[in-house]
Short mmCIF file of C-alpha atoms in Angstrom, two decimals:
data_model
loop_
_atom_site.label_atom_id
_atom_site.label_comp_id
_atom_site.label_asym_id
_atom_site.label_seq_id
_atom_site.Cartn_x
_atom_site.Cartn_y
_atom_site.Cartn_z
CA UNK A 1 -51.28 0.82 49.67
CA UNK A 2 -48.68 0.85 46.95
CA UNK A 3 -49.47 2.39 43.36
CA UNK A 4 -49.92 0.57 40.28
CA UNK A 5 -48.34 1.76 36.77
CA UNK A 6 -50.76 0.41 33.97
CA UNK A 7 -50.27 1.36 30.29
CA UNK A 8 -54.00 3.17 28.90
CA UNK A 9 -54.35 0.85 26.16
CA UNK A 10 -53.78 -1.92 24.71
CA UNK A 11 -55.25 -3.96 21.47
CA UNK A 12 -55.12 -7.70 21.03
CA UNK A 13 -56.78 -9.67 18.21
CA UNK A 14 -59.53 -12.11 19.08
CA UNK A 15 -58.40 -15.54 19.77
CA UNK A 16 -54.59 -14.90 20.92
CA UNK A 17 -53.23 -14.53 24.20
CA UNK A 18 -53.61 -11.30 25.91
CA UNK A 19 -50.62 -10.08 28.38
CA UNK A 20 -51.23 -7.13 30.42
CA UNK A 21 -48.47 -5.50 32.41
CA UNK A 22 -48.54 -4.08 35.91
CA UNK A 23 -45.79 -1.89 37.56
CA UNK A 24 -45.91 -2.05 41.37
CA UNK A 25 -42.27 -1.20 42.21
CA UNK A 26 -42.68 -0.01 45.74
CA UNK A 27 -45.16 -3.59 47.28
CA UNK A 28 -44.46 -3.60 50.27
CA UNK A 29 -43.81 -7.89 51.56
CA UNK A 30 -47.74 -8.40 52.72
CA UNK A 31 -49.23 -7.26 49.70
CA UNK A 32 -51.43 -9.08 47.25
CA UNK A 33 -51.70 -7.88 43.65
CA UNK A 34 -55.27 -7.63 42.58
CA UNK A 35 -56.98 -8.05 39.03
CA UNK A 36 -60.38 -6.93 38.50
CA UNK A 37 -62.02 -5.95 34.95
CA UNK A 38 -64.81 -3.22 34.22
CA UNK A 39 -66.86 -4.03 31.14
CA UNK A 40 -68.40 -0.73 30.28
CA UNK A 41 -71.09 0.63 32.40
CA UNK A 42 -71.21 -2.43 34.46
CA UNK A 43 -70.03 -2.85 37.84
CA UNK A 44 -66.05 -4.06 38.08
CA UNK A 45 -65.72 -8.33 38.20
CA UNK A 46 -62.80 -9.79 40.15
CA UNK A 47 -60.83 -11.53 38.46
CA UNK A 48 -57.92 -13.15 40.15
CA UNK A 49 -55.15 -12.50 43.10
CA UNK A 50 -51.88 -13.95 44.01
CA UNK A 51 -49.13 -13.31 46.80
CA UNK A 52 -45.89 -14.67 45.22
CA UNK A 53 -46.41 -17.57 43.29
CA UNK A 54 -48.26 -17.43 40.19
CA UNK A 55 -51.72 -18.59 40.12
CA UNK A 56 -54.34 -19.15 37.49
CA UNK A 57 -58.10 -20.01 37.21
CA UNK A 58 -61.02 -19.82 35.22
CA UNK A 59 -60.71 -16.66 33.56
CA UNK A 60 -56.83 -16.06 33.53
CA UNK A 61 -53.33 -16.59 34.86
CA UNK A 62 -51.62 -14.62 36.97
CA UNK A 63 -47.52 -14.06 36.63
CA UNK A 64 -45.93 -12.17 39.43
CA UNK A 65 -41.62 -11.23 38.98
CA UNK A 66 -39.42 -12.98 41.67
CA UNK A 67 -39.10 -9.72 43.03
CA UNK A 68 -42.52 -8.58 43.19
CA UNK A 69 -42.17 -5.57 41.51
CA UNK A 70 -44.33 -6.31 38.63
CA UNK A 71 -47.28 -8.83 37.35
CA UNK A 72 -48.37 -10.29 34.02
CA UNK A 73 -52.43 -10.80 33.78
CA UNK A 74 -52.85 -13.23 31.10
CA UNK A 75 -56.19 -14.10 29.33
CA UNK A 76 -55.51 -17.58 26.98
CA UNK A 77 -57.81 -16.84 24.66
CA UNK A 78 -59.38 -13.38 23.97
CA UNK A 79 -62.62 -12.62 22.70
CA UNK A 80 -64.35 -9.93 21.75
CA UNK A 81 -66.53 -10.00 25.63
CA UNK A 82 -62.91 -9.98 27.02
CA UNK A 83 -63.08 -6.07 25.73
CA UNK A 84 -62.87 -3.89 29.73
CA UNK A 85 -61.13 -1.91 31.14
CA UNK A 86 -58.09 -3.67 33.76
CA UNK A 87 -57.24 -2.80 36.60
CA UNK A 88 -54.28 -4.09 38.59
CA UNK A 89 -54.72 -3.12 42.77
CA UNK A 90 -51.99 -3.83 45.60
CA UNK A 91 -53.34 -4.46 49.00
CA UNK A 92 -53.02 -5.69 52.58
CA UNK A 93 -55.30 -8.64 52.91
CA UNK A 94 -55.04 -8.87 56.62
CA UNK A 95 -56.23 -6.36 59.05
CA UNK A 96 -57.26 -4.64 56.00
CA UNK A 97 -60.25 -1.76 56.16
CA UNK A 98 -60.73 -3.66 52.59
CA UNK A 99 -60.14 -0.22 50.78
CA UNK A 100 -59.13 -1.43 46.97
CA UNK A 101 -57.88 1.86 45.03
CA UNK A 102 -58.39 1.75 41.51
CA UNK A 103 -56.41 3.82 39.04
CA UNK A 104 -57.48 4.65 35.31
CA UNK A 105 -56.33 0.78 34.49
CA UNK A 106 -56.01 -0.89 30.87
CA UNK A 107 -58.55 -0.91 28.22
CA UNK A 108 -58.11 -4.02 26.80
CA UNK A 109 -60.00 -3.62 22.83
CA UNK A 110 -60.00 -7.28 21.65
CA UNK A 111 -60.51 -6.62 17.93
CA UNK A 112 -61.81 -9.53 15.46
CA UNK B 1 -79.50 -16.83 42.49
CA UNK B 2 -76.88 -14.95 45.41
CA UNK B 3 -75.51 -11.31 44.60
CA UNK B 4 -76.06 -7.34 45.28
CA UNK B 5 -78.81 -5.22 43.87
CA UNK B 6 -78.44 -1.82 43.48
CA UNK B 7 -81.54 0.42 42.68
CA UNK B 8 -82.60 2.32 40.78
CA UNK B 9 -80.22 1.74 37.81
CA UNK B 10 -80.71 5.59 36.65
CA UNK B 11 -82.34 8.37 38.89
CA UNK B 12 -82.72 11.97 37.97
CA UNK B 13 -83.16 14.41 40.61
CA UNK B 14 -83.02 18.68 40.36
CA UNK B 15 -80.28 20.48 42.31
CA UNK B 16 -80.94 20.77 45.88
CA UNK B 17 -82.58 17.07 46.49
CA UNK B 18 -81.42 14.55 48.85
CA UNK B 19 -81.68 10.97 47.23
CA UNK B 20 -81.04 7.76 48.50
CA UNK B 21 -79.63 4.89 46.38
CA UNK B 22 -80.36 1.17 47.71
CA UNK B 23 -77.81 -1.67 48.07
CA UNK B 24 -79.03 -4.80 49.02
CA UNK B 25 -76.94 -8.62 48.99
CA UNK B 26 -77.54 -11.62 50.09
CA UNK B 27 -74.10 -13.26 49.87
CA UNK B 28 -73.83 -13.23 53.93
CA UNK B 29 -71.16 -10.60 53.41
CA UNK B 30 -69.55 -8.80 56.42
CA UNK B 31 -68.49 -6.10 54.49
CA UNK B 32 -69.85 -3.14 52.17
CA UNK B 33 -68.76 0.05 50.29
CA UNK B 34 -70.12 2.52 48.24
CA UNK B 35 -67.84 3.62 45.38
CA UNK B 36 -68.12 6.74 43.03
CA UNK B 37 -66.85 6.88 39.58
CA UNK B 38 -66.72 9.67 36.78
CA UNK B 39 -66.20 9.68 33.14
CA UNK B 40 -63.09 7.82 32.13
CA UNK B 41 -61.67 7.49 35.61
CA UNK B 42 -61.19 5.03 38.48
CA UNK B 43 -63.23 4.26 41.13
CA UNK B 44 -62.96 6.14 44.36
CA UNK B 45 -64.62 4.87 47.77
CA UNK B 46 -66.80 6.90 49.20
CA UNK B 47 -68.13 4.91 52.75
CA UNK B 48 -67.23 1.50 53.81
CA UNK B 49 -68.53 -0.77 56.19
CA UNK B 50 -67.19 -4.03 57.45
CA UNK B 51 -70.32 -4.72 60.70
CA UNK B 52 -73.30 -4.35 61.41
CA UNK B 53 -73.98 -0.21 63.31
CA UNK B 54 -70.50 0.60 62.24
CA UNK B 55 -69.33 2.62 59.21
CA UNK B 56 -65.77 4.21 58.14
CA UNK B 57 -65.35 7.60 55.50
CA UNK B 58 -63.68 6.86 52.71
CA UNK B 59 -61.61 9.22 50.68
CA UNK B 60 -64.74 11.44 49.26
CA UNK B 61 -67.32 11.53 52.05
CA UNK B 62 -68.39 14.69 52.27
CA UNK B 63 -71.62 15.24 51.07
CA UNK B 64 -72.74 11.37 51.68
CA UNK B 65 -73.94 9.77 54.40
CA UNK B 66 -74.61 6.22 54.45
CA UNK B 67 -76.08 3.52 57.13
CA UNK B 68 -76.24 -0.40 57.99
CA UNK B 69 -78.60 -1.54 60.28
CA UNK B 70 -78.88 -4.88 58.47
CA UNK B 71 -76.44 -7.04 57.54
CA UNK B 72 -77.98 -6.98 54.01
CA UNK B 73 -78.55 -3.26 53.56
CA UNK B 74 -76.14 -0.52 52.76
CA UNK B 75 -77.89 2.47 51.21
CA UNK B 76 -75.99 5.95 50.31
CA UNK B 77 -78.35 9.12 50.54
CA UNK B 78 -76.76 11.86 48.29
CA UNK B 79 -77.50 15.13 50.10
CA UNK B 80 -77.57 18.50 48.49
CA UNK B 81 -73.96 19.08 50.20
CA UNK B 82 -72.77 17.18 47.84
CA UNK B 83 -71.14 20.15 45.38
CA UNK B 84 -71.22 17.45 41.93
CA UNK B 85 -73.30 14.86 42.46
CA UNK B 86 -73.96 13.21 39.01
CA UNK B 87 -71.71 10.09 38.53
CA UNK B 88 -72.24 6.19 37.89
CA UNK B 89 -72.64 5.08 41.62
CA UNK B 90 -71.26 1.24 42.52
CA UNK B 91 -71.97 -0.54 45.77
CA UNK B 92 -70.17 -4.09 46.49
CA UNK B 93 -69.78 -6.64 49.16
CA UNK B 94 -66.78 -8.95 50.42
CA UNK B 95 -66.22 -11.78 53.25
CA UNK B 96 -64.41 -9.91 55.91
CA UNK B 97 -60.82 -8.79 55.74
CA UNK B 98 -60.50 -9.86 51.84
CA UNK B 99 -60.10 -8.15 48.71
CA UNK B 100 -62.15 -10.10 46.34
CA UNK B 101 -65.45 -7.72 45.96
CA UNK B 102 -68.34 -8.47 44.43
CA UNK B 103 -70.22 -5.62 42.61
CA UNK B 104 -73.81 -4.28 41.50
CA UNK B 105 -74.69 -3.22 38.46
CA UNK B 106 -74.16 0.40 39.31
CA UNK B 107 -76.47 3.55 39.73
CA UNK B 108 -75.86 6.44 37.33
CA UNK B 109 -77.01 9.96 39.28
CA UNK B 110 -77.70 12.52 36.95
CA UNK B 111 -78.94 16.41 38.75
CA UNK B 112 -80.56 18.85 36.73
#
């Protein structure tokens, strides 16, 4: 799978919109971009996953470049629960053995 | 309510013990994996499974071994192989061929 190039950190105040960036220069055509979050000492949440187009549900919006080579996760609205660590994941959906790998990812500090 | 139990949620154990840690979902998932992570890092897979009698190493087997005779059941026994063994342990389950997992709460390992 490709790598992922996630700044460490990243503040946003409660209440605005935050954007977090995702490098992923070298996708190859069949790969998805994956978002998951890690609140701490919890188990990692899935957040949201797109191919090309940008998609957006419950929890956030998805904004992936024309040419693929980066992403946007955006959350609305933060709050202060919304503070996790981010990870952004590449991957083959089919024919996949399913093996996501997570890097060191974003943590997100949503500050009041 | 559907998800994935993991037990215990802390287990302490002295240098030189085997222990098993138990995964358990009921979301009528194909597929399971045991991840390992460490202080401030990402997640790394240790064993996944996608059916029933079949399992595949990850990228940090050795010193694991794992087994799924039932669709619901994936536990990872932590032999004394296993050169550093204390970590926060995650299990999670996904519909075959996809990358949207679904996580436990975690097991944190801690050898004396």
């Amino acid at each position: 799978d490709a790598k992922t190039t996630q700044p460490p950190s990243m503040d946003c105040a409660e209440g605005r919109a935050a954007n977090l960036p995702c490098n992923h220069s070298t996708i190859s055509g069949n790969e998805y971009v994956y978002w998951y979050r890690q609140i701490h000492s919890q188990g990692p949440q899935y957040i949201i996953h797109g191919l090309k187009n940008n998609e957006t549900n419950e929890m956030a919006s998805l904004i992936i470049t024309e040419d693929r080579k980066s992403s946007t996760l955006i959350l609305p609205h933060a709050t202060l629960r919304d503070t996790a660590v981010y990870y952004c994941i590449v991957r083959v959906d089919e024919g996949s053995q399913g093996n996501l790998i997570f890097g060191k990812g974003t943590k997100l500090s949503v500050k009041p | 309510d559907g998800g994935i139990t993991q037990s215990p949620k802390y287990l302490f154990r002295k240098e030189g013990q085997n222990v098993t840690l138990s995964c358990e979902q009921n979301l009528n998932h194909d597929a399971m994996y045991w991840y390992r992570q460490d202080p401030g890092q990402g997640l790394r897979l240790i064993y996944y499974s996608q059916i029933v009698n079949d399992f595949q190493k990850g990228d940090i087997a050795e010193g694991y071994s794992v087994s799924r005779e039932k669709k619901e059941s994936f536990p990872l026994t932590v032999t004394s192989a296993q050169k550093n063994p204390t970590a926060f342990y995650l299990c999670a389950s996904s519909p075959y061929y996809t990358g949207e997992l679904f996580f436990g709460e975690g097991s944190r390992l801690t050898v004396l």
